[in-house]
PDB file of C-alpha atoms in Angstrom:
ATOM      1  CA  UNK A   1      -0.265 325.800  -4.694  1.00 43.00           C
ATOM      2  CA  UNK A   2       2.331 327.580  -2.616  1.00 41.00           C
ATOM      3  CA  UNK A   3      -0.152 328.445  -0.383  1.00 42.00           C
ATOM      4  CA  UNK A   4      -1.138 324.661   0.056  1.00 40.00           C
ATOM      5  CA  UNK A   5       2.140 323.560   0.279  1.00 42.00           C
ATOM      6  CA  UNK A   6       2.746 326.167   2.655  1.00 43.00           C
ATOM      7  CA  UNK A   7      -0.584 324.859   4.102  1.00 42.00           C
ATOM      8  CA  UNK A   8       0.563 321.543   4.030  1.00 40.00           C
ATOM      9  CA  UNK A   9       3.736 321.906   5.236  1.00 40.00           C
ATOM     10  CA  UNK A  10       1.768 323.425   7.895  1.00 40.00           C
ATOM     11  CA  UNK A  11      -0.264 321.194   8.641  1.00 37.00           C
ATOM     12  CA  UNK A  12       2.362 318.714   8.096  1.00 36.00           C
ATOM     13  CA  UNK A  13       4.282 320.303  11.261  1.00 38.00           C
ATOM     14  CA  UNK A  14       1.546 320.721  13.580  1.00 40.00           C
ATOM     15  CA  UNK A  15       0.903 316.595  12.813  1.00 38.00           C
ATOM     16  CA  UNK A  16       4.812 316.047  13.170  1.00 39.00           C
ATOM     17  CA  UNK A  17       4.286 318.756  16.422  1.00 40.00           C
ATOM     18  CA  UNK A  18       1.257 316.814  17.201  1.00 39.00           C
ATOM     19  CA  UNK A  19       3.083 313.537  16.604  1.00 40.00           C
ATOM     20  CA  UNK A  20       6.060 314.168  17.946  1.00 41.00           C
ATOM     21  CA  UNK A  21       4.520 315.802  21.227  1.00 40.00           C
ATOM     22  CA  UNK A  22       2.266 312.592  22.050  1.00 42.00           C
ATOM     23  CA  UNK A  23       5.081 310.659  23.025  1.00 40.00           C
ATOM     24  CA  UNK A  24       6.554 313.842  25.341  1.00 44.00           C
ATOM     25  CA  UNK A  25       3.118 313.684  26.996  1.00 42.00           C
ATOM     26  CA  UNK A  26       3.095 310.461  27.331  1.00 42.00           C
ATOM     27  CA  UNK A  27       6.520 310.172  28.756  1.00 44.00           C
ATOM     28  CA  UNK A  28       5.341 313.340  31.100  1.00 44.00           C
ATOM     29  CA  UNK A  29       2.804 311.446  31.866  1.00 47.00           C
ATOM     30  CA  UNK A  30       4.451 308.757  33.268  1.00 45.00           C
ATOM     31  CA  UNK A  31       7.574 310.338  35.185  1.00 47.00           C
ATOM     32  CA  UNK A  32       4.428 312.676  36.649  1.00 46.00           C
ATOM     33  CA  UNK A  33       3.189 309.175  37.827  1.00 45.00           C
ATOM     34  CA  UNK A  34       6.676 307.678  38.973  1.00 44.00           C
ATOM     35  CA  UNK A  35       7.155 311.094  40.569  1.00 47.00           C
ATOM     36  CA  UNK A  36       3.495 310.726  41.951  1.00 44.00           C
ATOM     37  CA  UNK A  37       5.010 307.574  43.105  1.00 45.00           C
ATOM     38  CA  UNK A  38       8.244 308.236  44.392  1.00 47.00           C
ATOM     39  CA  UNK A  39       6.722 311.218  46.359  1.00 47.00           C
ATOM     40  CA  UNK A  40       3.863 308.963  48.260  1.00 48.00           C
ATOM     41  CA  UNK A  41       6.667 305.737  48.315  1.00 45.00           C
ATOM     42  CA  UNK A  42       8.805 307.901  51.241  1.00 41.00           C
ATOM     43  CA  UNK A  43       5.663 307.843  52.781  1.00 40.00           C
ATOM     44  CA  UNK A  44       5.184 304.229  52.281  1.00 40.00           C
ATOM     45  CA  UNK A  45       9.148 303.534  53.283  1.00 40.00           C
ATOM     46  CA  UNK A  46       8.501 305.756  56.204  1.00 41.00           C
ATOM     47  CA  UNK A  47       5.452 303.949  57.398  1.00 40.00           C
ATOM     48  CA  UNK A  48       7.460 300.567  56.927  1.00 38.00           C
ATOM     49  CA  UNK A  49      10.795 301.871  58.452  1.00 39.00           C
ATOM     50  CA  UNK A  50       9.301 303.600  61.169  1.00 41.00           C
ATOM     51  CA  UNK A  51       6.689 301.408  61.565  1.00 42.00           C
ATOM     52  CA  UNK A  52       8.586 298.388  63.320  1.00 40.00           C
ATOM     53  CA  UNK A  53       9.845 300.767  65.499  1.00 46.00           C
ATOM     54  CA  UNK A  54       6.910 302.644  66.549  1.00 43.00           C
ATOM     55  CA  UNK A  55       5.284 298.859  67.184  1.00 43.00           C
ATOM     56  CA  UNK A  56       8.324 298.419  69.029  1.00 43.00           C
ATOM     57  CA  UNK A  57       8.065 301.435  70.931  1.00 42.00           C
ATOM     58  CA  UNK A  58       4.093 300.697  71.372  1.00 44.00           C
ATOM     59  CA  UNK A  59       5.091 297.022  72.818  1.00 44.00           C
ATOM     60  CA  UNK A  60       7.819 298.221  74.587  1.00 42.00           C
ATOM     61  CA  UNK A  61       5.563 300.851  76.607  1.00 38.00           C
ATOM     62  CA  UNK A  62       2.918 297.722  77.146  1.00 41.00           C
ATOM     63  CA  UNK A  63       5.520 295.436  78.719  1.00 40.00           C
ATOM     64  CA  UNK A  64       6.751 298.445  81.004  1.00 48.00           C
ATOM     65  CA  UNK A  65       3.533 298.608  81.562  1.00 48.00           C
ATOM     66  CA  UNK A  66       2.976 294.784  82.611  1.00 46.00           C
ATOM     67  CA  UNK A  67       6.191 294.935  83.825  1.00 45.00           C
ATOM     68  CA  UNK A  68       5.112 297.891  86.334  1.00 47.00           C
ATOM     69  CA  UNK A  69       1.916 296.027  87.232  1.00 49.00           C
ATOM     70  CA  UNK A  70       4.557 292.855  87.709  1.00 43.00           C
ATOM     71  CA  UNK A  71       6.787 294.843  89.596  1.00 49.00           C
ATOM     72  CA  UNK A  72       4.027 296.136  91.861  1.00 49.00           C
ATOM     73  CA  UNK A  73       2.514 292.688  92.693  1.00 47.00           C
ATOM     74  CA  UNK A  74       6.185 290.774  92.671  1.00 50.00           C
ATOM     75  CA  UNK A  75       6.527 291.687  96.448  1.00 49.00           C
ATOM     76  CA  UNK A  76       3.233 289.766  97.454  1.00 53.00           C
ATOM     77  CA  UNK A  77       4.226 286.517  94.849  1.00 57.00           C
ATOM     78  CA  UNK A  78       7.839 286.478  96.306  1.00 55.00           C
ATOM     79  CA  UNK A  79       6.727 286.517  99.855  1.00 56.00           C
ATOM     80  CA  UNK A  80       3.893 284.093  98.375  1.00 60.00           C
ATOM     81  CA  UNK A  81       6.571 281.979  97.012  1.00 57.00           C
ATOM     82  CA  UNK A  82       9.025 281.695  99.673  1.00 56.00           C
ATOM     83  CA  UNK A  83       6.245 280.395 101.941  1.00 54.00           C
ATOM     84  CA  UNK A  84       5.483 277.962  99.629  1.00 58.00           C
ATOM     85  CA  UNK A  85       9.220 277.157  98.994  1.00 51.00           C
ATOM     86  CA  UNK A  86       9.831 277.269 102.785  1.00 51.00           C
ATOM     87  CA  UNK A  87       6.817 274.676 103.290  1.00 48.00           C
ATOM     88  CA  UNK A  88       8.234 272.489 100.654  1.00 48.00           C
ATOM     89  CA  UNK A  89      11.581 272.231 102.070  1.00 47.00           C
ATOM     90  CA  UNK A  90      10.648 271.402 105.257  1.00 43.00           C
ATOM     91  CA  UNK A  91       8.451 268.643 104.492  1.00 43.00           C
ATOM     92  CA  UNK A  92      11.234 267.468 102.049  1.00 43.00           C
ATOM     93  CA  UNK A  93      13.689 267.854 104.988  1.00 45.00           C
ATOM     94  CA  UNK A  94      11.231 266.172 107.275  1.00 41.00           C
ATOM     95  CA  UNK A  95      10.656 263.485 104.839  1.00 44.00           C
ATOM     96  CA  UNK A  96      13.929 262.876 104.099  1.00 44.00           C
ATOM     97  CA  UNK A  97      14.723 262.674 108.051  1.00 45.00           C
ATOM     98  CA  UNK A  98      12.254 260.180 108.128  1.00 45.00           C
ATOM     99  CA  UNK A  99      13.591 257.927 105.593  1.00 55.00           C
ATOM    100  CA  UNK A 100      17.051 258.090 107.072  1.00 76.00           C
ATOM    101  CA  UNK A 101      18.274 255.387 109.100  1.00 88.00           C
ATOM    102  CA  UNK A 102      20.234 257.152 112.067  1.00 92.00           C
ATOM    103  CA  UNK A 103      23.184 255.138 112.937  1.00 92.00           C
ATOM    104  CA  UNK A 104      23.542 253.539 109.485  1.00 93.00           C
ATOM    105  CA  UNK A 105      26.937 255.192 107.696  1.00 93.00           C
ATOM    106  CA  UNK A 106      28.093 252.150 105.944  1.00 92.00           C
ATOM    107  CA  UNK A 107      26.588 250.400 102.315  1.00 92.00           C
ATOM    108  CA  UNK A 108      23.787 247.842 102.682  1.00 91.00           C
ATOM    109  CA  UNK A 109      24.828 244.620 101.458  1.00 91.00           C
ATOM    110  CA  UNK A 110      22.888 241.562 100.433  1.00 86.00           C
ATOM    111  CA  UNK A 111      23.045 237.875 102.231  1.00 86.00           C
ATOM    112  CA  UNK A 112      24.025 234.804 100.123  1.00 83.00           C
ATOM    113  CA  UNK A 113      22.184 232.091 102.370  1.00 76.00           C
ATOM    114  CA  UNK A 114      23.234 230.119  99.900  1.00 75.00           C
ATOM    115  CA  UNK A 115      27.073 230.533 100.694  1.00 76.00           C
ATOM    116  CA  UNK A 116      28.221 227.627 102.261  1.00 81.00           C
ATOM    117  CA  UNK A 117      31.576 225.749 101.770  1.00 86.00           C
ATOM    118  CA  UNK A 118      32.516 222.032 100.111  1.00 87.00           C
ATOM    119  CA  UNK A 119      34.697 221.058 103.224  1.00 89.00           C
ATOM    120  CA  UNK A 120      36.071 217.276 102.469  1.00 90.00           C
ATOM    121  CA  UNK A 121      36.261 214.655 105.214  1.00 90.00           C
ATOM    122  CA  UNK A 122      39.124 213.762 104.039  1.00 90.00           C
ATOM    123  CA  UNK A 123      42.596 214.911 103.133  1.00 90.00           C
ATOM    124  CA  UNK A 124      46.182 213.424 101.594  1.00 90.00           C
ATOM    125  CA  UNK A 125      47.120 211.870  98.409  1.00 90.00           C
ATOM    126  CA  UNK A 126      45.045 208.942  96.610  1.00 89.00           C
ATOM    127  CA  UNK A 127      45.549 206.424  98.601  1.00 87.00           C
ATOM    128  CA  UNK A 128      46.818 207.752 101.752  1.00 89.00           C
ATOM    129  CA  UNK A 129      44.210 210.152 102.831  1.00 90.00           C
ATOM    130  CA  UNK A 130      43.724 210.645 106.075  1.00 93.00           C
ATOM    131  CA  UNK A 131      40.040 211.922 108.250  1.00 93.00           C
ATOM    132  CA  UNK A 132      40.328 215.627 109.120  1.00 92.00           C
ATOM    133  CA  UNK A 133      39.975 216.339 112.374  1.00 94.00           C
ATOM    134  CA  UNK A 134      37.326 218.897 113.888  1.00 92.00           C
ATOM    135  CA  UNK A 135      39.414 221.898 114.700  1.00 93.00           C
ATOM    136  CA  UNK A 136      40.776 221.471 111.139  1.00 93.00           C
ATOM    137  CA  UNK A 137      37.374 221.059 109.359  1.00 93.00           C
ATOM    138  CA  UNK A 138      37.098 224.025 111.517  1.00 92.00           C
ATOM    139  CA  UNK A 139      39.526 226.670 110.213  1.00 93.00           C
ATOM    140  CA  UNK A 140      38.911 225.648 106.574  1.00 94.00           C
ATOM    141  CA  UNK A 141      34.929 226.999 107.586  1.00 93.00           C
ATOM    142  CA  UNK A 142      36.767 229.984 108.778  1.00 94.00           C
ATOM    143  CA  UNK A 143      38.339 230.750 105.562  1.00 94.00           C
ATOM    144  CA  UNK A 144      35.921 230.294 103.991  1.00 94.00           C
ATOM    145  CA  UNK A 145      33.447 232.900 105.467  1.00 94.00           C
ATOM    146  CA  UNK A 146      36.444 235.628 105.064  1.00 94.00           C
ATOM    147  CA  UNK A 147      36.885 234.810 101.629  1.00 93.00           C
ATOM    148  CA  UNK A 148      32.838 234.774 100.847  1.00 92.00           C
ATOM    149  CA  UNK A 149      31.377 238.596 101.314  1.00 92.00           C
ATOM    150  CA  UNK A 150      27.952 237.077 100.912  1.00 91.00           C
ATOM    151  CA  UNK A 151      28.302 234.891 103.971  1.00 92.00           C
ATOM    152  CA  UNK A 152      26.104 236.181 107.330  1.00 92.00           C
ATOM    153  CA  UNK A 153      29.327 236.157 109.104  1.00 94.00           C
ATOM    154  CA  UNK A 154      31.829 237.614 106.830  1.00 95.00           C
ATOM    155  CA  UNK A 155      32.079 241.129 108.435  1.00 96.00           C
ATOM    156  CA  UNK A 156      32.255 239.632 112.122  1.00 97.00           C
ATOM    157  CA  UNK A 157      35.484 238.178 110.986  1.00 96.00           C
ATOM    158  CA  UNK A 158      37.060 241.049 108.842  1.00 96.00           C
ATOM    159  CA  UNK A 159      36.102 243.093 112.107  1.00 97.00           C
ATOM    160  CA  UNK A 160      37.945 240.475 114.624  1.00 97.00           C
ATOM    161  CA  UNK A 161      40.744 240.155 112.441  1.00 96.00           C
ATOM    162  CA  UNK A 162      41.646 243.948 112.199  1.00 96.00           C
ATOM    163  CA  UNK A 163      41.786 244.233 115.876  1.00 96.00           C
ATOM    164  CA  UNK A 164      40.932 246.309 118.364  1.00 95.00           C
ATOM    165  CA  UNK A 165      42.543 249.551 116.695  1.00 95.00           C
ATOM    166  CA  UNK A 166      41.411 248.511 112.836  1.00 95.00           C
ATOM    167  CA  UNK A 167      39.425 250.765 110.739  1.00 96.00           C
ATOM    168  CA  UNK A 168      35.503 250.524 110.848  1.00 96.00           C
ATOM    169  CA  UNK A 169      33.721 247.606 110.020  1.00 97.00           C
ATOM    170  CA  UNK A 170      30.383 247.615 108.999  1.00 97.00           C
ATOM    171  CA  UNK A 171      27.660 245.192 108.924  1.00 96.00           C
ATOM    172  CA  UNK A 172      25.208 244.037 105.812  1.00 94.00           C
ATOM    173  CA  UNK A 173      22.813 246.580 107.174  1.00 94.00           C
ATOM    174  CA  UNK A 174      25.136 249.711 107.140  1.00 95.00           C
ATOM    175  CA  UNK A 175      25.901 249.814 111.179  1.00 96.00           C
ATOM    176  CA  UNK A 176      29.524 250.258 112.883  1.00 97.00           C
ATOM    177  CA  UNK A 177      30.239 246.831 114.769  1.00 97.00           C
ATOM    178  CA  UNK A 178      31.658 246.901 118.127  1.00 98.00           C
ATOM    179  CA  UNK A 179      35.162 244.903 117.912  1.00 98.00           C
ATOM    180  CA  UNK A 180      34.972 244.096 121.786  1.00 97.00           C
ATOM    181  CA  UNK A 181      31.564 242.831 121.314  1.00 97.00           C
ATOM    182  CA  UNK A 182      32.535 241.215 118.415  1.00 97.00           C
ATOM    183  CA  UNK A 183      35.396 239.302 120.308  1.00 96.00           C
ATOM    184  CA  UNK A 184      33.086 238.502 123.003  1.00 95.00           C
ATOM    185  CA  UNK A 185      30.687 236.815 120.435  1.00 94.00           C
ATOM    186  CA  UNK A 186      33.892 235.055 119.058  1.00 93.00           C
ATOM    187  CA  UNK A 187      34.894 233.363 122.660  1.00 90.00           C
ATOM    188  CA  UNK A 188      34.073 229.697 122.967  1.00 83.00           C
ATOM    189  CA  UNK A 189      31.022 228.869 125.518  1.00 81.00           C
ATOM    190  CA  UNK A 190      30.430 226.146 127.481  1.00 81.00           C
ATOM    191  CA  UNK A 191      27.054 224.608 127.086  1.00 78.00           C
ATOM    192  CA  UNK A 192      25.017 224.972 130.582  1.00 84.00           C
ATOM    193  CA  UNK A 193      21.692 224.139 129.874  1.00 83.00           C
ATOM    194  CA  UNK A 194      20.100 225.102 133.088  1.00 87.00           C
ATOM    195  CA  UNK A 195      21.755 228.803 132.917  1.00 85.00           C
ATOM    196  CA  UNK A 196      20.442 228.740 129.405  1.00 87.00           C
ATOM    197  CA  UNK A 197      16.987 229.046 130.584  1.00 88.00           C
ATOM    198  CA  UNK A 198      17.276 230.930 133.110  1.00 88.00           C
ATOM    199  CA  UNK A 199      18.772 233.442 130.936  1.00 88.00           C
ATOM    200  CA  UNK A 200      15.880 233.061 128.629  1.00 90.00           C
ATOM    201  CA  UNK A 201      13.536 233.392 131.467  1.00 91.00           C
ATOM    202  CA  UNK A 202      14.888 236.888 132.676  1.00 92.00           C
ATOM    203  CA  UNK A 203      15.287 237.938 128.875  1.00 90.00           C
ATOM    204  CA  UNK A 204      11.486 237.354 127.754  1.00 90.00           C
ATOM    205  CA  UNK A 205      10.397 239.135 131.326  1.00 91.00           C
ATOM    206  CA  UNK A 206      12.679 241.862 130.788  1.00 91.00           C
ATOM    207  CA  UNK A 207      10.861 241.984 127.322  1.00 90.00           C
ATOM    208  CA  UNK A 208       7.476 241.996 128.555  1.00 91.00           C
ATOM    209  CA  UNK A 209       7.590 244.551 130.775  1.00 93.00           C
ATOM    210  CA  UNK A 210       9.600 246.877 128.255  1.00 93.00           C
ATOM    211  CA  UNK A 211       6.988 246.047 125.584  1.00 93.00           C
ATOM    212  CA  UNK A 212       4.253 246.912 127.475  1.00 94.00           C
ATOM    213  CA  UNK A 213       6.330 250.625 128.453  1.00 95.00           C
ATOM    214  CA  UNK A 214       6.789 251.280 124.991  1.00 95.00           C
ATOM    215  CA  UNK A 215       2.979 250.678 124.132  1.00 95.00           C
ATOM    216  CA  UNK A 216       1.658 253.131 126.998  1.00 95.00           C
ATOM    217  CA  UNK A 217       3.768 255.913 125.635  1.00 96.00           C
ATOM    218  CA  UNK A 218       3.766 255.181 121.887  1.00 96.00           C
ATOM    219  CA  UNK A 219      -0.194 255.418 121.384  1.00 95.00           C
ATOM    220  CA  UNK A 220      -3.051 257.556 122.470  1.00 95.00           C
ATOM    221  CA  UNK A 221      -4.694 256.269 126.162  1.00 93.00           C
ATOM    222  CA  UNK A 222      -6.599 253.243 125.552  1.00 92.00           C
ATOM    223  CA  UNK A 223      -5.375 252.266 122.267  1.00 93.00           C
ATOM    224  CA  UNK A 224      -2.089 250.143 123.086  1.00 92.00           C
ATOM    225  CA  UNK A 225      -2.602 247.020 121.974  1.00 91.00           C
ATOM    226  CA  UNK A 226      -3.226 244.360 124.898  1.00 88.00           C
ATOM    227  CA  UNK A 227      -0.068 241.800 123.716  1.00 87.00           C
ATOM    228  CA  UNK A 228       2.339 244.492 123.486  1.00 86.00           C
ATOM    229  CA  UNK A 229       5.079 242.008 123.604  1.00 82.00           C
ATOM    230  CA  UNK A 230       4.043 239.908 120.830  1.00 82.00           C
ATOM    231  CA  UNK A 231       2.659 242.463 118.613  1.00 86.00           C
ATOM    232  CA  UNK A 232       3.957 242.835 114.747  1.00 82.00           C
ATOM    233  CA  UNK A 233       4.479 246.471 115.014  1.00 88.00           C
ATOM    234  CA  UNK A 234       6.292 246.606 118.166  1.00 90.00           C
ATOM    235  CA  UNK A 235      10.129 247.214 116.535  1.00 93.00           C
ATOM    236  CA  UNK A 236       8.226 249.204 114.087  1.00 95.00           C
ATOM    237  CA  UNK A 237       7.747 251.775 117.110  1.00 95.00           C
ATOM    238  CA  UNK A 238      11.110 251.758 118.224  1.00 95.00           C
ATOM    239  CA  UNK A 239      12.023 252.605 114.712  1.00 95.00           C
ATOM    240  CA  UNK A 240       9.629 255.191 114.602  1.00 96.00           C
ATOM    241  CA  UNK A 241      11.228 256.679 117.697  1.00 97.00           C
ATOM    242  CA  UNK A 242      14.419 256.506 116.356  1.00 96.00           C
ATOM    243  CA  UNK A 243      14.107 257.979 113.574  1.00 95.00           C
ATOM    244  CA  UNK A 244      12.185 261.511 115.355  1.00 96.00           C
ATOM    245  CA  UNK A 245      15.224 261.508 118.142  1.00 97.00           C
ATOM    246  CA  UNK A 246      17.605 260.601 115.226  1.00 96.00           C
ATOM    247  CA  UNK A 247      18.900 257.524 117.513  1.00 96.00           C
ATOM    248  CA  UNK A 248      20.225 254.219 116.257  1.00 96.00           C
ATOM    249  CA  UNK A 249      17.715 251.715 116.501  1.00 96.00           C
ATOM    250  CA  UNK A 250      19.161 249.364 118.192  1.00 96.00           C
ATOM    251  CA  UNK A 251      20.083 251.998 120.788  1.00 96.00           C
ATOM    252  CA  UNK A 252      16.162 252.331 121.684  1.00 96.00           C
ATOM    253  CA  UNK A 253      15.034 251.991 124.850  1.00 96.00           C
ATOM    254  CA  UNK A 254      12.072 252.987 127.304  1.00 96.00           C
ATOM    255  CA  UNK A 255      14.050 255.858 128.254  1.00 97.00           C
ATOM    256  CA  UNK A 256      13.616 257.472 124.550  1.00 97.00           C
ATOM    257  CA  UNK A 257      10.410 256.403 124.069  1.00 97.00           C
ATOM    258  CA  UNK A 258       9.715 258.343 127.456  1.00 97.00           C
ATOM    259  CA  UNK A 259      12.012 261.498 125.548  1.00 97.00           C
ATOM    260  CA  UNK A 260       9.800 261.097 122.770  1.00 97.00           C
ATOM    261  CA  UNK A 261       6.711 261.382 124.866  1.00 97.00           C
ATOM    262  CA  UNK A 262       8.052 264.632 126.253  1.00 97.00           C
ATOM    263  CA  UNK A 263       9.072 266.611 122.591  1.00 96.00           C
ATOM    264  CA  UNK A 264       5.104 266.089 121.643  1.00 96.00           C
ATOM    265  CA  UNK A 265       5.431 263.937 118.500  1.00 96.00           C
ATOM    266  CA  UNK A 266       2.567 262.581 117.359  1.00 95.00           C
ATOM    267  CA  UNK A 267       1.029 259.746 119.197  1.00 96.00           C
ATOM    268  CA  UNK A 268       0.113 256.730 117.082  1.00 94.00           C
ATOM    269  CA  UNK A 269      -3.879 255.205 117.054  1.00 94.00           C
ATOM    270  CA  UNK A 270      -5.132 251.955 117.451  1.00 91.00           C
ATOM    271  CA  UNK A 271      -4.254 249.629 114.830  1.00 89.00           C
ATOM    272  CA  UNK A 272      -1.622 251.248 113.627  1.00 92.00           C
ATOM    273  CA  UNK A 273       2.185 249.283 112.397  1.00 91.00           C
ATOM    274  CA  UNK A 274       0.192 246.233 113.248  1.00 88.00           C
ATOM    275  CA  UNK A 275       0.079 245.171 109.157  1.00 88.00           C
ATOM    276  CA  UNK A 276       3.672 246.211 107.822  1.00 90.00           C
ATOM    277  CA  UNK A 277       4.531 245.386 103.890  1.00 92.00           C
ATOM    278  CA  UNK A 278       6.576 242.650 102.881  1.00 93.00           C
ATOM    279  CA  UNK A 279       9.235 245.302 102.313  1.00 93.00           C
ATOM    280  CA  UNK A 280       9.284 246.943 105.264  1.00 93.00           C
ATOM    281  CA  UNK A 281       9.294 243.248 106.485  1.00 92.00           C
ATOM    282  CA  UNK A 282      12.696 242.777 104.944  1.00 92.00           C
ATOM    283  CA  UNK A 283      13.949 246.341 106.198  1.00 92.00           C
ATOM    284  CA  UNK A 284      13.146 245.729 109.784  1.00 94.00           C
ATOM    285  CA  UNK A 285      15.025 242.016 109.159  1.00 92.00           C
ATOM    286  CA  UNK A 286      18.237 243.886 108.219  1.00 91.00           C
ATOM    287  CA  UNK A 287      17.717 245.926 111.283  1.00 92.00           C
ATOM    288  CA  UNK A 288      17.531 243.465 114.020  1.00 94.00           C
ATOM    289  CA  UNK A 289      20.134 240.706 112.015  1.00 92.00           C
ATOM    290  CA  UNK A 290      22.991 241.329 114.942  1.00 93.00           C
ATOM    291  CA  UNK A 291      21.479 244.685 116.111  1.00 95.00           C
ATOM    292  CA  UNK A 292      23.871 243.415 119.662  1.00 95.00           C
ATOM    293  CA  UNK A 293      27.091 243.738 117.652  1.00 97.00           C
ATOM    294  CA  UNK A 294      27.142 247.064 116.886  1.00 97.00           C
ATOM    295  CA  UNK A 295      28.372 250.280 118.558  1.00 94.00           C
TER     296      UNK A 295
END
């Protein structure tokens, strides 16, 4: 009985032993697995901490490395590029010359041909009113066209009215006017019909033969047109001119055209400024509209 108690008591420790050393290996177990873990998760943190920075380190040696290549071919692309970039400027700076108008420093301004003034006959109270007389319907036409910016003859007068020693006038197309000129233009004429002609006569064969000048030199041999005078494009080529000498254009004459000639710009062919735009049309308008008034 003893023996089996003993026995049992025996057996009934090794169980409890048993029983109570399960858990132990079980909890072994698992802090042999956590420190199983915890030995290959430095690893793991190591890999993902050093990691970035090896990848960094990998991609920084590849873009010294492009950045070597780019450093050795950067001479040939710079010099590359500032022959393109030297190109581009001077066409830009040769375009832009071109679409400068030498001589012109002043704001272009539109015409009102519209703008005229409501000058009465009369004048007085109701009832007493009395006819104007000419040099009065006169003055009030004068006043007018100061008063009126969009009249053709607005900036003659502001010009003639500063004086001789005003500040700069300029015209609806941009250009200085000439005050003496201006005056002149201001000065009463006579009417003389047969000096009229005459002066027409010597103007239109003054024309003629400069015309026919500024054709020989402007194109190739043999491709002038044959009415130089009355051709479309001729103040087109005077324009042309003055824009490669950068001189006004109402300043052109044979003389630059023979300068031109002698700097080697490029002749023009047969055919050519003979069918301008409607714009350019208008441009050349504002050019010519009292071209003899300026300075």
């Amino acid at each position: 009985m003893v023996t089996l108690r003993d026995g049992s008591k025996t057996v009934l420790a090794e169980s409890s032993e048993k029983t109570s050393s399960t858990p132990n290996s079980k909890e072994s177990g698992a802090m042999g697995k956590k420190r199983k873990a915890e030995d290959q998760n430095p690893v793991e943190e190591d890999k993902e901490n050093v990691g970035p920075e090896s990848a960094t380190k990998s991609r920084k040696l590849v873009v010294d490395g492009e950045k070597g290549e780019a450093d050795d071919a950067s001479p040939a692309r710079d010099d590359e590029e500032d022959a393109e970039h030297s190109k581009a400027m001077t066409e830009a700076s040769t375009e832009e010359a071109r679409d400068h108008t030498p001589g012109r420093d002043g704001p272009i301004k539109e015409e009102r041909r519209s703008a005229s003034p409501d000058i009465k006959p009369f004048k007085g109270p109701p009832g007493k009113k009395v006819r104007k007389s000419a040099w009065e319907k006169n003055e009030e036409y004068k006043q007018f066209i100061r008063e009126n910016e969009g009249h053709m003859f607005h900036e003659l007068y502001v010009c003639f009215d500063k004086g001789p020693n005003g500040s700069p006038t300029y015209d609806k197309a941009g250009f200085q006017l000439d005050y003496h000129k201006v005056a002149d233009w201001m000065k009463p004429t006579p009417y003389n019909k047969s000096r009229m002609v005459n002066g027409m006569e010597k103007a239109i064969a003054k024309s003629q033969a400069e015309s026919e000048q500024m054709a020989e030199i402007f194109f190739e041999k043999g491709e002038a047109p044959k009415d130089a005078r009355n051709s479309q494009g001729k103040d087109f080529w005077k324009d042309r001119v003055s824009k490669d000498l950068s001189v006004p254009w109402h300043k052109i004459t044979v003389e630059h055209f023979k300068e031109w000639e002698k700097k080697g710009f490029k002749k023009a062919r047969r055919g050519e400024y003979e069918n301008p735009s409607e714009e350019e049309r208008k441009r050349m308008l504002r050019l010519m509209s009292g071209a003899s008034l300026r300075k």
